[in-house]
Amino acid sequence: MAQRPYIVGNWKMNGTRAMLSEARAIDRAAQRLMKVEVAIAPPATLIHAVHKEADQIWVGAQDCHQSESGAYTGDISAAMAADAGAKFVILGHSERRGGHGETDASVKKKVQAALGASLAVILCCGESEDVRDKGKELAFVTKQLSASLPKMGNAAEKLTIAYEPIWAIGTGKTATPDDIGAVHAAIRKLLVDLYGAEQGAEVRIIYGGSVKPENARELMSVPEVGGALVGGASLAADSFMGIAAAAADAFEE
Ligand code: 13P
């Protein structure tokens, strides 16, 4: 795979303007690490400010509404996120599916809206501990993605899939390299089935769930892992860019 590793920080509901110094530090460090594509998705209140500070990194949103505008108190549309400086949006995160009742069908509409507004999309998927214990993770993830992915012809070029097993998010537990490899291989097969051999091979598949500088090199060495979606460890430039540096090493091997 010729693509650079893609290391994305999801700041979740963390950060006020005081965090802009961290964004600046991430941007400066990214300028010295051109082998890696670095991005952060701050809370919506900081998208514009981070965008103005950033020379090297991509800035994105953590969600968007499926409609272009209207009476949706508290929501932002894809076009609004783009207007604030977002180049991508994270969609279908388990914290949105679980905490805000998002379904595969509503996530699919959001993906269509985001692509329609020329945003790139990081579409999240991942099984619960219960599903994993039953050994049904491949069937679950494949079904979840099939139902959340639009069949639009140009979807593949702006798409990244993030595999985030729910039980690994914020818990310090990570899936084993073999487990991650098996899920990523199943996702790749689905993408090739949906978008054809050439386009399906180009979609990046990244892993998320307790990625830290200490485990990043091993996780980034797994076949079909094209980067990481990082929560807690993305809130400090040192740990986040430690992950980016580990990814650069892993991809050079
Ligand atoms: P943690 O890295 O904190 O486990 O979060 C992962 C995640 O949910 C990123 O979207």
PDB file of C-alpha atoms and ligand atoms in Angstrom:
ATOM      1  CA  MET A   1       0.000   0.000   0.000  1.00  0.00           C
ATOM      2  CA  ALA A   2       1.586   3.263  -1.099  1.00  0.00           C
ATOM      3  CA  GLN A   3      -0.596   5.471   1.085  1.00  0.00           C
ATOM      4  CA  ARG A   4       0.826   7.229   4.108  1.00  0.00           C
ATOM      5  CA  PRO A   5      -0.483   6.068   7.489  1.00  0.00           C
ATOM      6  CA  TYR A   6      -3.456   8.149   8.639  1.00  0.00           C
ATOM      7  CA  ILE A   7      -3.409   9.098  12.328  1.00  0.00           C
ATOM      8  CA  VAL A   8      -6.552  10.872  13.480  1.00  0.00           C
ATOM      9  CA  GLY A   9      -7.246  12.370  16.908  1.00  0.00           C
ATOM     10  CA  ASN A  10     -10.856  12.348  18.088  1.00  0.00           C
ATOM     11  CA  TRP A  11     -10.966  14.869  20.909  1.00  0.00           C
ATOM     12  CA  LYS A  12     -14.592  13.924  21.731  1.00  0.00           C
ATOM     13  CA  MET A  13     -16.138  16.413  24.224  1.00  0.00           C
ATOM     14  CA  ASN A  14     -12.783  17.715  25.389  1.00  0.00           C
ATOM     15  CA  GLY A  15     -11.138  21.045  24.807  1.00  0.00           C
ATOM     16  CA  THR A  16     -11.666  24.754  25.131  1.00  0.00           C
ATOM     17  CA  ARG A  17      -9.554  27.436  23.487  1.00  0.00           C
ATOM     18  CA  ALA A  18      -6.809  26.614  25.971  1.00  0.00           C
ATOM     19  CA  MET A  19      -6.286  23.419  23.914  1.00  0.00           C
ATOM     20  CA  LEU A  20      -5.254  25.434  20.849  1.00  0.00           C
ATOM     21  CA  SER A  21      -1.652  25.344  22.077  1.00  0.00           C
ATOM     22  CA  GLU A  22      -1.843  21.533  21.867  1.00  0.00           C
ATOM     23  CA  ALA A  23      -3.210  21.756  18.313  1.00  0.00           C
ATOM     24  CA  ARG A  24      -0.337  24.087  17.398  1.00  0.00           C
ATOM     25  CA  ALA A  25       2.184  21.645  18.883  1.00  0.00           C
ATOM     26  CA  ILE A  26       0.603  18.762  16.919  1.00  0.00           C
ATOM     27  CA  ASP A  27       0.769  20.815  13.727  1.00  0.00           C
ATOM     28  CA  ARG A  28       4.428  21.719  14.277  1.00  0.00           C
ATOM     29  CA  ALA A  29       5.365  18.106  14.978  1.00  0.00           C
ATOM     30  CA  ALA A  30       3.418  16.940  11.905  1.00  0.00           C
ATOM     31  CA  GLN A  31       5.532  19.252   9.761  1.00  0.00           C
ATOM     32  CA  ARG A  32       8.550  17.197  10.808  1.00  0.00           C
ATOM     33  CA  LEU A  33       6.794  13.904  10.121  1.00  0.00           C
ATOM     34  CA  MET A  34       5.676  14.174   6.534  1.00  0.00           C
ATOM     35  CA  LYS A  35       5.499  10.389   6.110  1.00  0.00           C
ATOM     36  CA  VAL A  36       2.303  10.407   8.156  1.00  0.00           C
ATOM     37  CA  GLU A  37      -1.029  12.079   7.454  1.00  0.00           C
ATOM     38  CA  VAL A  38      -2.145  13.642  10.743  1.00  0.00           C
ATOM     39  CA  ALA A  39      -5.638  14.946  11.500  1.00  0.00           C
ATOM     40  CA  ILE A  40      -7.694  16.050  14.473  1.00  0.00           C
ATOM     41  CA  ALA A  41     -11.418  16.276  15.048  1.00  0.00           C
ATOM     42  CA  PRO A  42     -11.874  18.794  17.866  1.00  0.00           C
ATOM     43  CA  PRO A  43     -15.303  19.644  19.281  1.00  0.00           C
ATOM     44  CA  ALA A  44     -17.371  21.752  16.851  1.00  0.00           C
ATOM     45  CA  THR A  45     -16.661  24.892  18.884  1.00  0.00           C
ATOM     46  CA  LEU A  46     -12.961  24.636  17.993  1.00  0.00           C
ATOM     47  CA  ILE A  47     -13.053  23.549  14.341  1.00  0.00           C
ATOM     48  CA  HIS A  48     -12.575  27.045  12.950  1.00  0.00           C
ATOM     49  CA  ALA A  49      -9.885  28.028  15.440  1.00  0.00           C
ATOM     50  CA  VAL A  50      -7.893  24.826  14.885  1.00  0.00           C
ATOM     51  CA  HIS A  51      -8.307  25.221  11.121  1.00  0.00           C
ATOM     52  CA  LYS A  52      -6.792  28.711  11.345  1.00  0.00           C
ATOM     53  CA  GLU A  53      -3.824  27.427  13.357  1.00  0.00           C
ATOM     54  CA  ALA A  54      -3.122  24.381  11.178  1.00  0.00           C
ATOM     55  CA  ASP A  55      -0.705  24.361   8.253  1.00  0.00           C
ATOM     56  CA  GLN A  56      -0.011  20.663   7.991  1.00  0.00           C
ATOM     57  CA  ILE A  57      -2.803  18.720   9.679  1.00  0.00           C
ATOM     58  CA  TRP A  58      -6.352  18.057   8.505  1.00  0.00           C
ATOM     59  CA  VAL A  59      -9.182  19.306  10.702  1.00  0.00           C
ATOM     60  CA  GLY A  60     -12.523  17.531  10.908  1.00  0.00           C
ATOM     61  CA  ALA A  61     -15.874  17.333  12.687  1.00  0.00           C
ATOM     62  CA  GLN A  62     -17.085  14.541  14.969  1.00  0.00           C
ATOM     63  CA  ASP A  63     -20.599  14.340  13.524  1.00  0.00           C
ATOM     64  CA  CYS A  64     -22.996  16.163  11.210  1.00  0.00           C
ATOM     65  CA  HIS A  65     -26.738  16.142  10.580  1.00  0.00           C
ATOM     66  CA  GLN A  66     -28.103  14.493   7.455  1.00  0.00           C
ATOM     67  CA  SER A  67     -30.118  17.580   6.401  1.00  0.00           C
ATOM     68  CA  GLU A  68     -28.692  20.698   4.809  1.00  0.00           C
ATOM     69  CA  SER A  69     -30.414  23.105   7.196  1.00  0.00           C
ATOM     70  CA  GLY A  70     -33.585  23.469   9.219  1.00  0.00           C
ATOM     71  CA  ALA A  71     -35.180  23.217  12.633  1.00  0.00           C
ATOM     72  CA  TYR A  72     -32.682  20.842  14.261  1.00  0.00           C
ATOM     73  CA  THR A  73     -31.694  22.485  17.513  1.00  0.00           C
ATOM     74  CA  GLY A  74     -28.131  21.759  18.519  1.00  0.00           C
ATOM     75  CA  ASP A  75     -27.096  20.074  15.263  1.00  0.00           C
ATOM     76  CA  ILE A  76     -24.692  21.203  12.573  1.00  0.00           C
ATOM     77  CA  SER A  77     -24.867  20.297   8.889  1.00  0.00           C
ATOM     78  CA  ALA A  78     -22.034  18.982   6.742  1.00  0.00           C
ATOM     79  CA  ALA A  79     -21.891  22.298   4.874  1.00  0.00           C
ATOM     80  CA  MET A  80     -21.584  24.189   8.175  1.00  0.00           C
ATOM     81  CA  ALA A  81     -18.717  21.961   9.289  1.00  0.00           C
ATOM     82  CA  ALA A  82     -17.030  22.516   5.914  1.00  0.00           C
ATOM     83  CA  ASP A  83     -17.593  26.272   6.216  1.00  0.00           C
ATOM     84  CA  ALA A  84     -15.838  26.232   9.602  1.00  0.00           C
ATOM     85  CA  GLY A  85     -12.812  24.568   8.002  1.00  0.00           C
ATOM     86  CA  ALA A  86     -13.547  20.847   8.367  1.00  0.00           C
ATOM     87  CA  LYS A  87     -12.203  18.641   5.593  1.00  0.00           C
ATOM     88  CA  PHE A  88     -13.671  15.416   6.974  1.00  0.00           C
ATOM     89  CA  VAL A  89     -16.262  14.185   9.426  1.00  0.00           C
ATOM     90  CA  ILE A  90     -16.309  11.168  11.734  1.00  0.00           C
ATOM     91  CA  LEU A  91     -19.668   9.386  11.392  1.00  0.00           C
ATOM     92  CA  GLY A  92     -21.321   6.471  13.152  1.00  0.00           C
ATOM     93  CA  HIS A  93     -19.034   6.487  16.203  1.00  0.00           C
ATOM     94  CA  SER A  94     -20.295   4.020  18.801  1.00  0.00           C
ATOM     95  CA  GLU A  95     -20.740   6.913  21.254  1.00  0.00           C
ATOM     96  CA  ARG A  96     -23.201   8.468  18.762  1.00  0.00           C
ATOM     97  CA  ARG A  97     -24.884   5.176  17.929  1.00  0.00           C
ATOM     98  CA  GLY A  98     -25.188   4.264  21.620  1.00  0.00           C
ATOM     99  CA  GLY A  99     -25.758   7.665  23.219  1.00  0.00           C
ATOM    100  CA  HIS A 100     -27.830   9.368  20.527  1.00  0.00           C
ATOM    101  CA  GLY A 101     -29.818   6.529  19.038  1.00  0.00           C
ATOM    102  CA  GLU A 102     -28.122   6.618  15.638  1.00  0.00           C
ATOM    103  CA  THR A 103     -28.990   3.670  13.428  1.00  0.00           C
ATOM    104  CA  ASP A 104     -27.254   2.235  10.375  1.00  0.00           C
ATOM    105  CA  ALA A 105     -29.936   3.922   8.248  1.00  0.00           C
ATOM    106  CA  SER A 106     -29.395   7.375   9.795  1.00  0.00           C
ATOM    107  CA  VAL A 107     -25.617   6.976   9.598  1.00  0.00           C
ATOM    108  CA  LYS A 108     -25.949   6.143   5.893  1.00  0.00           C
ATOM    109  CA  LYS A 109     -27.911   9.365   5.310  1.00  0.00           C
ATOM    110  CA  LYS A 110     -25.207  11.314   7.132  1.00  0.00           C
ATOM    111  CA  VAL A 111     -22.493   9.715   4.978  1.00  0.00           C
ATOM    112  CA  GLN A 112     -24.406  10.753   1.853  1.00  0.00           C
ATOM    113  CA  ALA A 113     -24.856  14.306   3.175  1.00  0.00           C
ATOM    114  CA  ALA A 114     -21.174  14.620   4.066  1.00  0.00           C
ATOM    115  CA  LEU A 115     -19.966  13.345   0.684  1.00  0.00           C
ATOM    116  CA  GLY A 116     -22.470  15.664  -0.975  1.00  0.00           C
ATOM    117  CA  ALA A 117     -20.842  18.581   0.871  1.00  0.00           C
ATOM    118  CA  SER A 118     -17.402  17.399  -0.341  1.00  0.00           C
ATOM    119  CA  LEU A 119     -16.281  16.281   3.103  1.00  0.00           C
ATOM    120  CA  ALA A 120     -14.226  13.124   3.456  1.00  0.00           C
ATOM    121  CA  VAL A 121     -15.791  10.598   5.825  1.00  0.00           C
ATOM    122  CA  ILE A 122     -14.372   8.383   8.557  1.00  0.00           C
ATOM    123  CA  LEU A 123     -17.090   5.812   9.051  1.00  0.00           C
ATOM    124  CA  CYS A 124     -16.871   3.910  12.348  1.00  0.00           C
ATOM    125  CA  CYS A 125     -17.915   0.351  13.013  1.00  0.00           C
ATOM    126  CA  GLY A 126     -17.271  -2.153  15.771  1.00  0.00           C
ATOM    127  CA  GLU A 127     -18.833  -4.813  17.919  1.00  0.00           C
ATOM    128  CA  SER A 128     -19.775  -4.886  21.604  1.00  0.00           C
ATOM    129  CA  GLU A 129     -18.122  -7.229  24.098  1.00  0.00           C
ATOM    130  CA  ASP A 130     -21.209  -9.431  24.019  1.00  0.00           C
ATOM    131  CA  VAL A 131     -20.973  -9.907  20.243  1.00  0.00           C
ATOM    132  CA  ARG A 132     -17.237 -10.589  20.500  1.00  0.00           C
ATOM    133  CA  ASP A 133     -17.790 -13.163  23.266  1.00  0.00           C
ATOM    134  CA  LYS A 134     -20.199 -14.999  20.973  1.00  0.00           C
ATOM    135  CA  GLY A 135     -17.595 -14.993  18.187  1.00  0.00           C
ATOM    136  CA  LYS A 136     -19.939 -13.079  15.869  1.00  0.00           C
ATOM    137  CA  GLU A 137     -17.783  -9.987  15.279  1.00  0.00           C
ATOM    138  CA  LEU A 138     -17.092 -10.541  11.570  1.00  0.00           C
ATOM    139  CA  ALA A 139     -20.771 -10.995  10.730  1.00  0.00           C
ATOM    140  CA  PHE A 140     -21.724  -8.020  12.931  1.00  0.00           C
ATOM    141  CA  VAL A 141     -19.190  -5.582  11.478  1.00  0.00           C
ATOM    142  CA  THR A 142     -19.888  -6.618   7.893  1.00  0.00           C
ATOM    143  CA  LYS A 143     -23.633  -6.182   8.369  1.00  0.00           C
ATOM    144  CA  GLN A 144     -23.218  -2.849  10.162  1.00  0.00           C
ATOM    145  CA  LEU A 145     -21.009  -1.478   7.395  1.00  0.00           C
ATOM    146  CA  SER A 146     -23.132  -2.817   4.536  1.00  0.00           C
ATOM    147  CA  ALA A 147     -26.124  -1.022   6.037  1.00  0.00           C
ATOM    148  CA  SER A 148     -24.232   2.244   6.693  1.00  0.00           C
ATOM    149  CA  LEU A 149     -22.347   2.574   3.402  1.00  0.00           C
ATOM    150  CA  PRO A 150     -23.904   4.303   0.401  1.00  0.00           C
ATOM    151  CA  LYS A 151     -23.364   2.738  -3.005  1.00  0.00           C
ATOM    152  CA  MET A 152     -22.437   6.084  -4.570  1.00  0.00           C
ATOM    153  CA  GLY A 153     -19.881   5.740  -7.355  1.00  0.00           C
ATOM    154  CA  ASN A 154     -17.399   8.237  -5.932  1.00  0.00           C
ATOM    155  CA  ALA A 155     -17.829   7.280  -2.276  1.00  0.00           C
ATOM    156  CA  ALA A 156     -14.686   5.177  -2.101  1.00  0.00           C
ATOM    157  CA  GLU A 157     -12.194   7.915  -2.828  1.00  0.00           C
ATOM    158  CA  LYS A 158     -13.303  10.046   0.138  1.00  0.00           C
ATOM    159  CA  LEU A 159     -13.889   7.202   2.526  1.00  0.00           C
ATOM    160  CA  THR A 160     -11.949   5.820   5.493  1.00  0.00           C
ATOM    161  CA  ILE A 161     -13.323   3.007   7.645  1.00  0.00           C
ATOM    162  CA  ALA A 162     -12.451   2.985  11.354  1.00  0.00           C
ATOM    163  CA  TYR A 163     -12.772  -0.357  13.125  1.00  0.00           C
ATOM    164  CA  GLU A 164     -13.306   0.414  16.794  1.00  0.00           C
ATOM    165  CA  PRO A 165     -14.386  -2.530  18.950  1.00  0.00           C
ATOM    166  CA  ILE A 166     -16.600  -0.894  21.594  1.00  0.00           C
ATOM    167  CA  TRP A 167     -15.034  -2.871  24.446  1.00  0.00           C
ATOM    168  CA  ALA A 168     -11.590  -1.470  23.537  1.00  0.00           C
ATOM    169  CA  ILE A 169     -12.613   2.216  23.611  1.00  0.00           C
ATOM    170  CA  GLY A 170     -11.244   4.053  26.646  1.00  0.00           C
ATOM    171  CA  THR A 171     -10.710   0.794  28.524  1.00  0.00           C
ATOM    172  CA  GLY A 172      -6.996   0.188  28.043  1.00  0.00           C
ATOM    173  CA  LYS A 173      -7.877  -3.145  26.364  1.00  0.00           C
ATOM    174  CA  THR A 174      -6.929  -3.601  22.729  1.00  0.00           C
ATOM    175  CA  ALA A 175      -7.867  -6.337  20.328  1.00  0.00           C
ATOM    176  CA  THR A 176      -5.006  -8.693  19.489  1.00  0.00           C
ATOM    177  CA  PRO A 177      -3.177  -8.169  16.192  1.00  0.00           C
ATOM    178  CA  ASP A 178      -4.720 -11.414  14.864  1.00  0.00           C
ATOM    179  CA  ASP A 179      -8.235 -10.315  15.796  1.00  0.00           C
ATOM    180  CA  ILE A 180      -7.747  -6.899  14.224  1.00  0.00           C
ATOM    181  CA  GLY A 181      -6.249  -8.453  11.098  1.00  0.00           C
ATOM    182  CA  ALA A 182      -9.244 -10.771  10.695  1.00  0.00           C
ATOM    183  CA  VAL A 183     -11.779  -7.942  10.980  1.00  0.00           C
ATOM    184  CA  HIS A 184      -9.823  -5.632   8.672  1.00  0.00           C
ATOM    185  CA  ALA A 185      -9.564  -8.409   6.072  1.00  0.00           C
ATOM    186  CA  ALA A 186     -13.338  -8.917   6.215  1.00  0.00           C
ATOM    187  CA  ILE A 187     -13.865  -5.163   5.812  1.00  0.00           C
ATOM    188  CA  ARG A 188     -11.520  -5.094   2.813  1.00  0.00           C
ATOM    189  CA  LYS A 189     -13.454  -7.909   1.173  1.00  0.00           C
ATOM    190  CA  LEU A 190     -16.710  -6.036   1.675  1.00  0.00           C
ATOM    191  CA  LEU A 191     -15.224  -2.833   0.189  1.00  0.00           C
ATOM    192  CA  VAL A 192     -13.992  -4.714  -2.875  1.00  0.00           C
ATOM    193  CA  ASP A 193     -17.427  -6.317  -3.296  1.00  0.00           C
ATOM    194  CA  LEU A 194     -19.110  -2.911  -3.026  1.00  0.00           C
ATOM    195  CA  TYR A 195     -16.752  -0.655  -4.966  1.00  0.00           C
ATOM    196  CA  GLY A 196     -14.745  -3.012  -7.193  1.00  0.00           C
ATOM    197  CA  ALA A 197     -11.159  -4.247  -6.922  1.00  0.00           C
ATOM    198  CA  GLU A 198      -9.401  -0.963  -7.655  1.00  0.00           C
ATOM    199  CA  GLN A 199     -11.487   1.479  -5.612  1.00  0.00           C
ATOM    200  CA  GLY A 200     -12.181  -1.020  -2.856  1.00  0.00           C
ATOM    201  CA  ALA A 201      -8.442  -1.495  -2.359  1.00  0.00           C
ATOM    202  CA  GLU A 202      -7.866   2.242  -1.956  1.00  0.00           C
ATOM    203  CA  VAL A 203     -10.171   2.853   0.994  1.00  0.00           C
ATOM    204  CA  ARG A 204      -8.134   3.162   4.163  1.00  0.00           C
ATOM    205  CA  ILE A 205      -9.091   1.013   7.125  1.00  0.00           C
ATOM    206  CA  ILE A 206      -7.847   2.354  10.456  1.00  0.00           C
ATOM    207  CA  TYR A 207      -8.043   0.890  13.965  1.00  0.00           C
ATOM    208  CA  GLY A 208      -9.276   2.616  17.119  1.00  0.00           C
ATOM    209  CA  GLY A 209      -9.529   1.568  20.768  1.00  0.00           C
ATOM    210  CA  SER A 210      -6.914   2.346  23.439  1.00  0.00           C
ATOM    211  CA  VAL A 211      -4.154   3.118  20.934  1.00  0.00           C
ATOM    212  CA  LYS A 212      -1.137   4.513  22.808  1.00  0.00           C
ATOM    213  CA  PRO A 213       2.487   5.281  21.882  1.00  0.00           C
ATOM    214  CA  GLU A 214       3.470   2.007  23.606  1.00  0.00           C
ATOM    215  CA  ASN A 215       1.237  -0.274  21.505  1.00  0.00           C
ATOM    216  CA  ALA A 216       1.025   1.749  18.286  1.00  0.00           C
ATOM    217  CA  ARG A 217       3.941   0.133  16.489  1.00  0.00           C
ATOM    218  CA  GLU A 218       2.565  -3.378  16.945  1.00  0.00           C
ATOM    219  CA  LEU A 219      -0.980  -2.357  15.998  1.00  0.00           C
ATOM    220  CA  MET A 220       0.175  -0.387  12.957  1.00  0.00           C
ATOM    221  CA  SER A 221       2.161  -3.397  11.702  1.00  0.00           C
ATOM    222  CA  VAL A 222      -0.984  -5.522  11.300  1.00  0.00           C
ATOM    223  CA  PRO A 223      -1.836  -6.201   7.625  1.00  0.00           C
ATOM    224  CA  GLU A 224      -4.617  -3.934   6.328  1.00  0.00           C
ATOM    225  CA  VAL A 225      -4.237  -1.459   9.203  1.00  0.00           C
ATOM    226  CA  GLY A 226      -3.751   1.920   7.540  1.00  0.00           C
ATOM    227  CA  GLY A 227      -3.642   4.111  10.620  1.00  0.00           C
ATOM    228  CA  ALA A 228      -5.353   4.847  13.923  1.00  0.00           C
ATOM    229  CA  LEU A 229      -8.332   6.723  15.331  1.00  0.00           C
ATOM    230  CA  VAL A 230      -7.144   7.903  18.723  1.00  0.00           C
ATOM    231  CA  GLY A 231      -9.253   9.189  21.610  1.00  0.00           C
ATOM    232  CA  GLY A 232      -7.622   9.804  24.996  1.00  0.00           C
ATOM    233  CA  ALA A 233      -4.020   9.744  23.777  1.00  0.00           C
ATOM    234  CA  SER A 234      -4.755  12.446  21.169  1.00  0.00           C
ATOM    235  CA  LEU A 235      -5.390  15.113  23.812  1.00  0.00           C
ATOM    236  CA  ALA A 236      -1.682  15.739  24.405  1.00  0.00           C
ATOM    237  CA  ALA A 237       0.679  16.480  21.515  1.00  0.00           C
ATOM    238  CA  ASP A 238       3.442  14.307  22.982  1.00  0.00           C
ATOM    239  CA  SER A 239       1.443  11.093  23.184  1.00  0.00           C
ATOM    240  CA  PHE A 240      -0.463  11.708  19.948  1.00  0.00           C
ATOM    241  CA  MET A 241       2.653  12.406  17.941  1.00  0.00           C
ATOM    242  CA  GLY A 242       4.363   9.458  19.644  1.00  0.00           C
ATOM    243  CA  ILE A 243       1.690   7.331  17.971  1.00  0.00           C
ATOM    244  CA  ALA A 244       2.299   9.080  14.644  1.00  0.00           C
ATOM    245  CA  ALA A 245       6.052   8.438  14.929  1.00  0.00           C
ATOM    246  CA  ALA A 246       5.421   4.764  15.744  1.00  0.00           C
ATOM    247  CA  ALA A 247       3.191   4.508  12.677  1.00  0.00           C
ATOM    248  CA  ALA A 248       5.934   6.006  10.513  1.00  0.00           C
ATOM    249  CA  ASP A 249       8.363   3.356  11.819  1.00  0.00           C
ATOM    250  CA  ALA A 250       5.875   0.525  11.322  1.00  0.00           C
ATOM    251  CA  PHE A 251       5.141   1.543   7.726  1.00  0.00           C
ATOM    252  CA  GLU A 252       8.826   1.799   6.883  1.00  0.00           C
ATOM    253  CA  GLU A 253       9.567  -1.775   7.894  1.00  0.00           C
TER     254      GLU A 253
HETATM  255  P1  13P B   1      -9.599   5.747  23.088  1.00  0.00           P
HETATM  256  O1  13P B   1      -8.350   5.914  22.245  1.00  0.00           O
HETATM  257  O2  13P B   1      -9.678   6.738  24.205  1.00  0.00           O
HETATM  258  O3  13P B   1      -9.804   4.338  23.474  1.00  0.00           O
HETATM  259  O4  13P B   1     -10.836   6.147  22.118  1.00  0.00           O
HETATM  260  C1  13P B   1     -10.952   5.552  20.879  1.00  0.00           C
HETATM  261  C2  13P B   1     -12.032   6.231  20.119  1.00  0.00           C
HETATM  262  O5  13P B   1     -13.196   6.090  20.425  1.00  0.00           O
HETATM  263  C3  13P B   1     -11.630   7.109  19.006  1.00  0.00           C
HETATM  264  O6  13P B   1     -12.721   7.473  18.233  1.00  0.00           O
END
